[in-house]
Tab-separated table of C-alpha atoms in Angstrom:
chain	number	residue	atom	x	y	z
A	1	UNK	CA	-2.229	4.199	-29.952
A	2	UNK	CA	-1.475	7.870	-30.417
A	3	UNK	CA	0.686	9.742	-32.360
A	4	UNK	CA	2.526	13.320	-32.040
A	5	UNK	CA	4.244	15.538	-34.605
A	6	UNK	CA	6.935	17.457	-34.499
A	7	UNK	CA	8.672	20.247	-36.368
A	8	UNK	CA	11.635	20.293	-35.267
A	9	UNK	CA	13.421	18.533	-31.910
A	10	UNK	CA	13.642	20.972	-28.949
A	11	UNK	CA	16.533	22.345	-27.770
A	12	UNK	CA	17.098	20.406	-24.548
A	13	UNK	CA	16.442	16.946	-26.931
A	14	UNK	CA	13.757	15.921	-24.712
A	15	UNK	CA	10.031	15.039	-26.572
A	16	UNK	CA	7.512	14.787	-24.389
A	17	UNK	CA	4.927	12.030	-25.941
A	18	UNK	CA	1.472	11.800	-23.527
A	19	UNK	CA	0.035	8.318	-22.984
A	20	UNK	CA	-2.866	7.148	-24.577
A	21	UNK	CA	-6.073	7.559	-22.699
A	22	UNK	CA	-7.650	3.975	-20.962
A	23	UNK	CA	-11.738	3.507	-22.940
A	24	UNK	CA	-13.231	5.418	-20.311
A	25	UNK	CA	-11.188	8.675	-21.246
A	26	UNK	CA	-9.365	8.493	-18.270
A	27	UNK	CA	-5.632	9.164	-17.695
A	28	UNK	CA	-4.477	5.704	-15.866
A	29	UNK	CA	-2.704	3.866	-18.094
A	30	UNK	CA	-2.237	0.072	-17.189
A	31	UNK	CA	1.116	-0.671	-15.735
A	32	UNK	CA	2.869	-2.640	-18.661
A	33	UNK	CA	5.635	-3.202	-20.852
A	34	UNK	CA	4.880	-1.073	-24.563
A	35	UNK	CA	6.728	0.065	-27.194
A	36	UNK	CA	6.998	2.963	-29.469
A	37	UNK	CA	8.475	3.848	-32.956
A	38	UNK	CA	10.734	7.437	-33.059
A	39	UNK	CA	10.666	8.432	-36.564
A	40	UNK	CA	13.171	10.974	-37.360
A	41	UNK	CA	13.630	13.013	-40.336
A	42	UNK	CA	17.413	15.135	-41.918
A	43	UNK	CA	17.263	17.867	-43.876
A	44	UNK	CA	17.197	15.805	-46.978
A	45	UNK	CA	13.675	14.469	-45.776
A	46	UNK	CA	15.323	10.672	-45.034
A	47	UNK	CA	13.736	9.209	-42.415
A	48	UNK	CA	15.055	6.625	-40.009
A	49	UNK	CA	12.564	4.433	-37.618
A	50	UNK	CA	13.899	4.163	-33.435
A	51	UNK	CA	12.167	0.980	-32.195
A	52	UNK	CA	11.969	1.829	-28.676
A	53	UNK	CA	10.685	-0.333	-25.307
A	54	UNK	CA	9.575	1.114	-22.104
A	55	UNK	CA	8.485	-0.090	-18.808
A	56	UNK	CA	5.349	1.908	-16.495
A	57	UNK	CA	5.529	0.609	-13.173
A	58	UNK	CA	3.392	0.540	-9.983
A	59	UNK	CA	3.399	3.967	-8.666
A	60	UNK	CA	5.374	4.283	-5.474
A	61	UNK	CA	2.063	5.644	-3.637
A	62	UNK	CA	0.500	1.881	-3.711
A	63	UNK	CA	2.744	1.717	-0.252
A	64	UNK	CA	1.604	3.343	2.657
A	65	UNK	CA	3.524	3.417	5.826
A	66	UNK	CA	1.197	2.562	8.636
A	67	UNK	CA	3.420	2.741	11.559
A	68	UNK	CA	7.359	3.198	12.345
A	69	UNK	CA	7.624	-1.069	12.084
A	70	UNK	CA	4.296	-1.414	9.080
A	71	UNK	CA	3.997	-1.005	5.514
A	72	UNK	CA	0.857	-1.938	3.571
A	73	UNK	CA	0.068	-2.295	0.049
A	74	UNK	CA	-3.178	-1.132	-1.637
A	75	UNK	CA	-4.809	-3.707	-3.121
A	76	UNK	CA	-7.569	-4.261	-5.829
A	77	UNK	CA	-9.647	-1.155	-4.527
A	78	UNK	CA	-6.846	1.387	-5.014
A	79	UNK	CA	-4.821	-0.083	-8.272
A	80	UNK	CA	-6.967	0.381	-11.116
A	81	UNK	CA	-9.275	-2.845	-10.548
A	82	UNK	CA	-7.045	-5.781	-10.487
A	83	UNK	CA	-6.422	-8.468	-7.793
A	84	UNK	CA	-2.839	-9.734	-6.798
A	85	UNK	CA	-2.245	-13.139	-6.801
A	86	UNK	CA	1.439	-13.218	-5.920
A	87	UNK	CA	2.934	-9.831	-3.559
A	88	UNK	CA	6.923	-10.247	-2.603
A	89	UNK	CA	8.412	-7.633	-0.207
A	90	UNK	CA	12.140	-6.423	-1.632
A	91	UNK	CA	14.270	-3.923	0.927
A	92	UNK	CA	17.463	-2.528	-0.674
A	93	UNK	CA	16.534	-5.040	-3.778
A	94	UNK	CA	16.747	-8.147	-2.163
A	95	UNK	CA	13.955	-10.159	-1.483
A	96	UNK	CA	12.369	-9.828	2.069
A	97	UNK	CA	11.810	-13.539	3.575
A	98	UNK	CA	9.715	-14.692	5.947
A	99	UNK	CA	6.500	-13.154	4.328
A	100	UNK	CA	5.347	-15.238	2.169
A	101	UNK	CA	4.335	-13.969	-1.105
A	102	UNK	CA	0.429	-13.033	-0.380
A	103	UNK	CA	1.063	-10.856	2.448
A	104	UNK	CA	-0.245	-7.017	1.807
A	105	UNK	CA	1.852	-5.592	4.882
A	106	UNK	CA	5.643	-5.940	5.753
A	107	UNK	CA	6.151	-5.700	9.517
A	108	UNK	CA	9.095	-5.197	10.937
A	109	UNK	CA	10.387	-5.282	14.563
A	110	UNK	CA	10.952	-2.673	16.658
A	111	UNK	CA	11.088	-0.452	13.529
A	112	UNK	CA	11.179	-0.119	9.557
A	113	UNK	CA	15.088	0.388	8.696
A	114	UNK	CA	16.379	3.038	6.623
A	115	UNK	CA	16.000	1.351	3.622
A	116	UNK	CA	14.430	1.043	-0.443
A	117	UNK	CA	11.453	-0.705	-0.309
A	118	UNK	CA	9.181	-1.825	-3.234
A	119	UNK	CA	7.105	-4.611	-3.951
A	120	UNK	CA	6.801	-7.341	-6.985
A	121	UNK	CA	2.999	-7.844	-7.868
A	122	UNK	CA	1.603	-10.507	-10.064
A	123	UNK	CA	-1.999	-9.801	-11.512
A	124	UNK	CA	-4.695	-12.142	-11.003
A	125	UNK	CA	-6.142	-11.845	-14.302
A	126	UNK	CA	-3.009	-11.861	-16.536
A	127	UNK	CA	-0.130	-12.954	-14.580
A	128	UNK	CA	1.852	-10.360	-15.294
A	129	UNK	CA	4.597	-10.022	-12.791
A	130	UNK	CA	5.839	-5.967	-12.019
A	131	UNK	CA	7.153	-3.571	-9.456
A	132	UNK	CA	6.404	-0.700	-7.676
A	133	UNK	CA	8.568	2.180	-7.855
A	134	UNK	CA	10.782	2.881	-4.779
A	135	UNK	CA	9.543	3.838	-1.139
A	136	UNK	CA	11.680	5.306	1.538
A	137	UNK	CA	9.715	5.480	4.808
A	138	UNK	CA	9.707	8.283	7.360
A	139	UNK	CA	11.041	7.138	10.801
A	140	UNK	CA	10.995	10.569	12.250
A	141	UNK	CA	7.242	11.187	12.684
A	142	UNK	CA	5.126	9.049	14.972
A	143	UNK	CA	2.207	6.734	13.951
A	144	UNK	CA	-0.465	6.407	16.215
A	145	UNK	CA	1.740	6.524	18.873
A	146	UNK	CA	-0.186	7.000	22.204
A	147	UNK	CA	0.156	9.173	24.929
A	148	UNK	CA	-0.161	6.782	28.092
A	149	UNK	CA	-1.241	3.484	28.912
A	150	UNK	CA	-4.509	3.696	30.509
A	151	UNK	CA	-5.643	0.916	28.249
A	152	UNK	CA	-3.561	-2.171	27.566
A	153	UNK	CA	-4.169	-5.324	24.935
A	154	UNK	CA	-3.465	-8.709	26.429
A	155	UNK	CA	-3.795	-11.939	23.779
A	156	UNK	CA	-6.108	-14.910	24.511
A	157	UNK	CA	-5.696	-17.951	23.451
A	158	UNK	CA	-4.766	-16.501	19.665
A	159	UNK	CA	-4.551	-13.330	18.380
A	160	UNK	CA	-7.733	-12.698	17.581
A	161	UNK	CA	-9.255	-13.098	21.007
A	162	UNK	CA	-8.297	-9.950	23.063
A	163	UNK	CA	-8.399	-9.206	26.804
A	164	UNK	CA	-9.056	-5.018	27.411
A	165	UNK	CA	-7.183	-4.158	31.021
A	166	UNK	CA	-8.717	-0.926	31.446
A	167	UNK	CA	-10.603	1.062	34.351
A	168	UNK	CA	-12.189	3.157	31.432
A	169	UNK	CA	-15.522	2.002	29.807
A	170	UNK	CA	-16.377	3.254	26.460
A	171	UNK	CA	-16.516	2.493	22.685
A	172	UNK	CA	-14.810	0.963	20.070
A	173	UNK	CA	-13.707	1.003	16.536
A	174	UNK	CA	-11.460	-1.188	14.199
A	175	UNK	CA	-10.550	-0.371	11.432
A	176	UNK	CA	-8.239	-2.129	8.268
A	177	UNK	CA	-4.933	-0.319	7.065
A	178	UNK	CA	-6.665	0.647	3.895
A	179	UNK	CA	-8.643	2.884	6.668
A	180	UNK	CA	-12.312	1.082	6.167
A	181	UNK	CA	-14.354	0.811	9.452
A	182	UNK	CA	-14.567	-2.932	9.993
A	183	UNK	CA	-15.973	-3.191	13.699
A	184	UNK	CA	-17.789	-1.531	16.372
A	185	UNK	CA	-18.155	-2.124	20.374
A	186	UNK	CA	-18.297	-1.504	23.672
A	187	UNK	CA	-15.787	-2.077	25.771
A	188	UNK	CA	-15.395	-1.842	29.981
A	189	UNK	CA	-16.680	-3.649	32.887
A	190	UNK	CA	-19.641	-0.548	32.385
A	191	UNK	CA	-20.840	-2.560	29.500
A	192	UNK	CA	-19.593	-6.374	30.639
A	193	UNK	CA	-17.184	-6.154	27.783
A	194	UNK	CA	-13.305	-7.029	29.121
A	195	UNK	CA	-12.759	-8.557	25.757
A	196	UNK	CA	-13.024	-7.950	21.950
A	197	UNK	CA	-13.085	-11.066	19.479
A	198	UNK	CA	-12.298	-10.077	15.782
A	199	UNK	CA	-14.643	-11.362	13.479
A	200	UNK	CA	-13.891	-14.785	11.025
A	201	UNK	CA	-13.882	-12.615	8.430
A	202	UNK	CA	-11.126	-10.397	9.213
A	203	UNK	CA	-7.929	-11.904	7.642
A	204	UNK	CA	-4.471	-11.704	8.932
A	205	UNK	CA	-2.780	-8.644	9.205
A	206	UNK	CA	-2.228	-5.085	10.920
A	207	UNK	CA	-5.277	-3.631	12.263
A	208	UNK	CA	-6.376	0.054	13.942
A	209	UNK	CA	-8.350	-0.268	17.498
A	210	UNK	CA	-9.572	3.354	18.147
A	211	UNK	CA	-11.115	3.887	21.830
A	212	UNK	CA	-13.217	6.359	23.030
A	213	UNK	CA	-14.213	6.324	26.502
A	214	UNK	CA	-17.028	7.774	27.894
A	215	UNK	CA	-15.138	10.470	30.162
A	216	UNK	CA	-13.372	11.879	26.848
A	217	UNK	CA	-10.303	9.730	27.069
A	218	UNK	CA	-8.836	8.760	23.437
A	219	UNK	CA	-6.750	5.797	22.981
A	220	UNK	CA	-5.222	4.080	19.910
A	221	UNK	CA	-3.606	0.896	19.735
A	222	UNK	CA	-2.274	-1.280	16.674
A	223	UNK	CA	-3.090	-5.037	16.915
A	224	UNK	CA	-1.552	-7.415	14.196
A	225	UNK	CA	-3.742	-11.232	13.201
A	226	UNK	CA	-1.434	-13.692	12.208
């Protein structure tokens, strides 16, 4: 709870009231719904009580735009500690199908479109079902876009088996769209390594593959689990 006094109303009628501070003295405040009480005061010292009702979403920054055709959501590490257990995808606020509702990336083929996009998020640990605020993505820069082909994914058998067609040999390294490193290798007929296999443990979604061969070449490719 906190409370703020005032003399007298400013002149552009706006009262800026700060948000009460989480335990740990920190300025994250719990996307909720809360309430307030305005308390107003005449000249003649009568008061009069303004029940009011606000909503704080999700911050728009919980979406991060990947790649011209990805959007991912930060999840428990980045939103104040909870887990998700429901995510829905909205564009121009209508629902986005075909995703499901656990999926923490939106892909979209060949590209994003111009559009609003936020997402609905029920916690884990209270159910509680909000948005995010709106995201417009940026289709004019590139993501991760490469400059030639010298190194080119063909699938397996599923997506997570991986054929390298390269004349390069060279490392490595995977990585999550949160970022994290997940995996390291080798890759090249140098090493005996055509192939990468993504770990059991990686779930589906859109993942980094950063290669650096051993005669300075740099490569990056995006590679999506389903």
């Amino acid at each position: 709870m906190v409370s703020v006094s005032y003399q007298t109303i400013p002149a552009d009628n706006i009262i800026a009231i700060p948000l009460p501070k989480n335990e740990d003295s920190t300025v994250y405040v719990r996307p909720d719904d809360y309430s307030l009480t305005l308390t107003v005061y005449d000249q003649c010292d009568r008061r009069t009580d303004y029940p009011l009702l606000f909503r704080i979403l999700y911050p728009s920054w919980l979406i991060q735009q990947r790649w011209r055709d990805v959007l991912a959501l930060y999840n428990e590490k980045y939103n104040g500690g909870y887990t998700f257990s429901v995510i829905r995808w909205y564009k121009n606020g209508a629902e986005v199908t075909g995703q499901g509702v656990h999926n923490s990336y939106i892909q979209m083929s060949p590209v994003l479109e111009m559009a609003t996009y936020y997402t609905l998020l029920t916690r884990a640990d209270d159910g509680k079902s909000l948005r995010t605020c709106d995201f417009i993505p940026n289709l004019a820069s590139p993501y991760y876009a490469p400059e030639g082909e010298k190194i080119r994914l063909v699938q397996q058998s599923d997506s997570r088996h991986i054929t390298v067609k390269t004349n390069l040999s060279g490392t490595f390294r995977i990585y999550d769209v949160t970022g994290k490193q997940i995996m390291n290798g080798y890759f090249g007929e140098e090493y005996g390594s055509p192939a990468i296999v993504f770990s059991s443990a990686c779930t589906d979604g859109a993942y980094i593959i950063h290669f650096q061969a051993n005669d300075g070449t740099e490569d990056t490719k995006k590679w999506l689990i389903r």
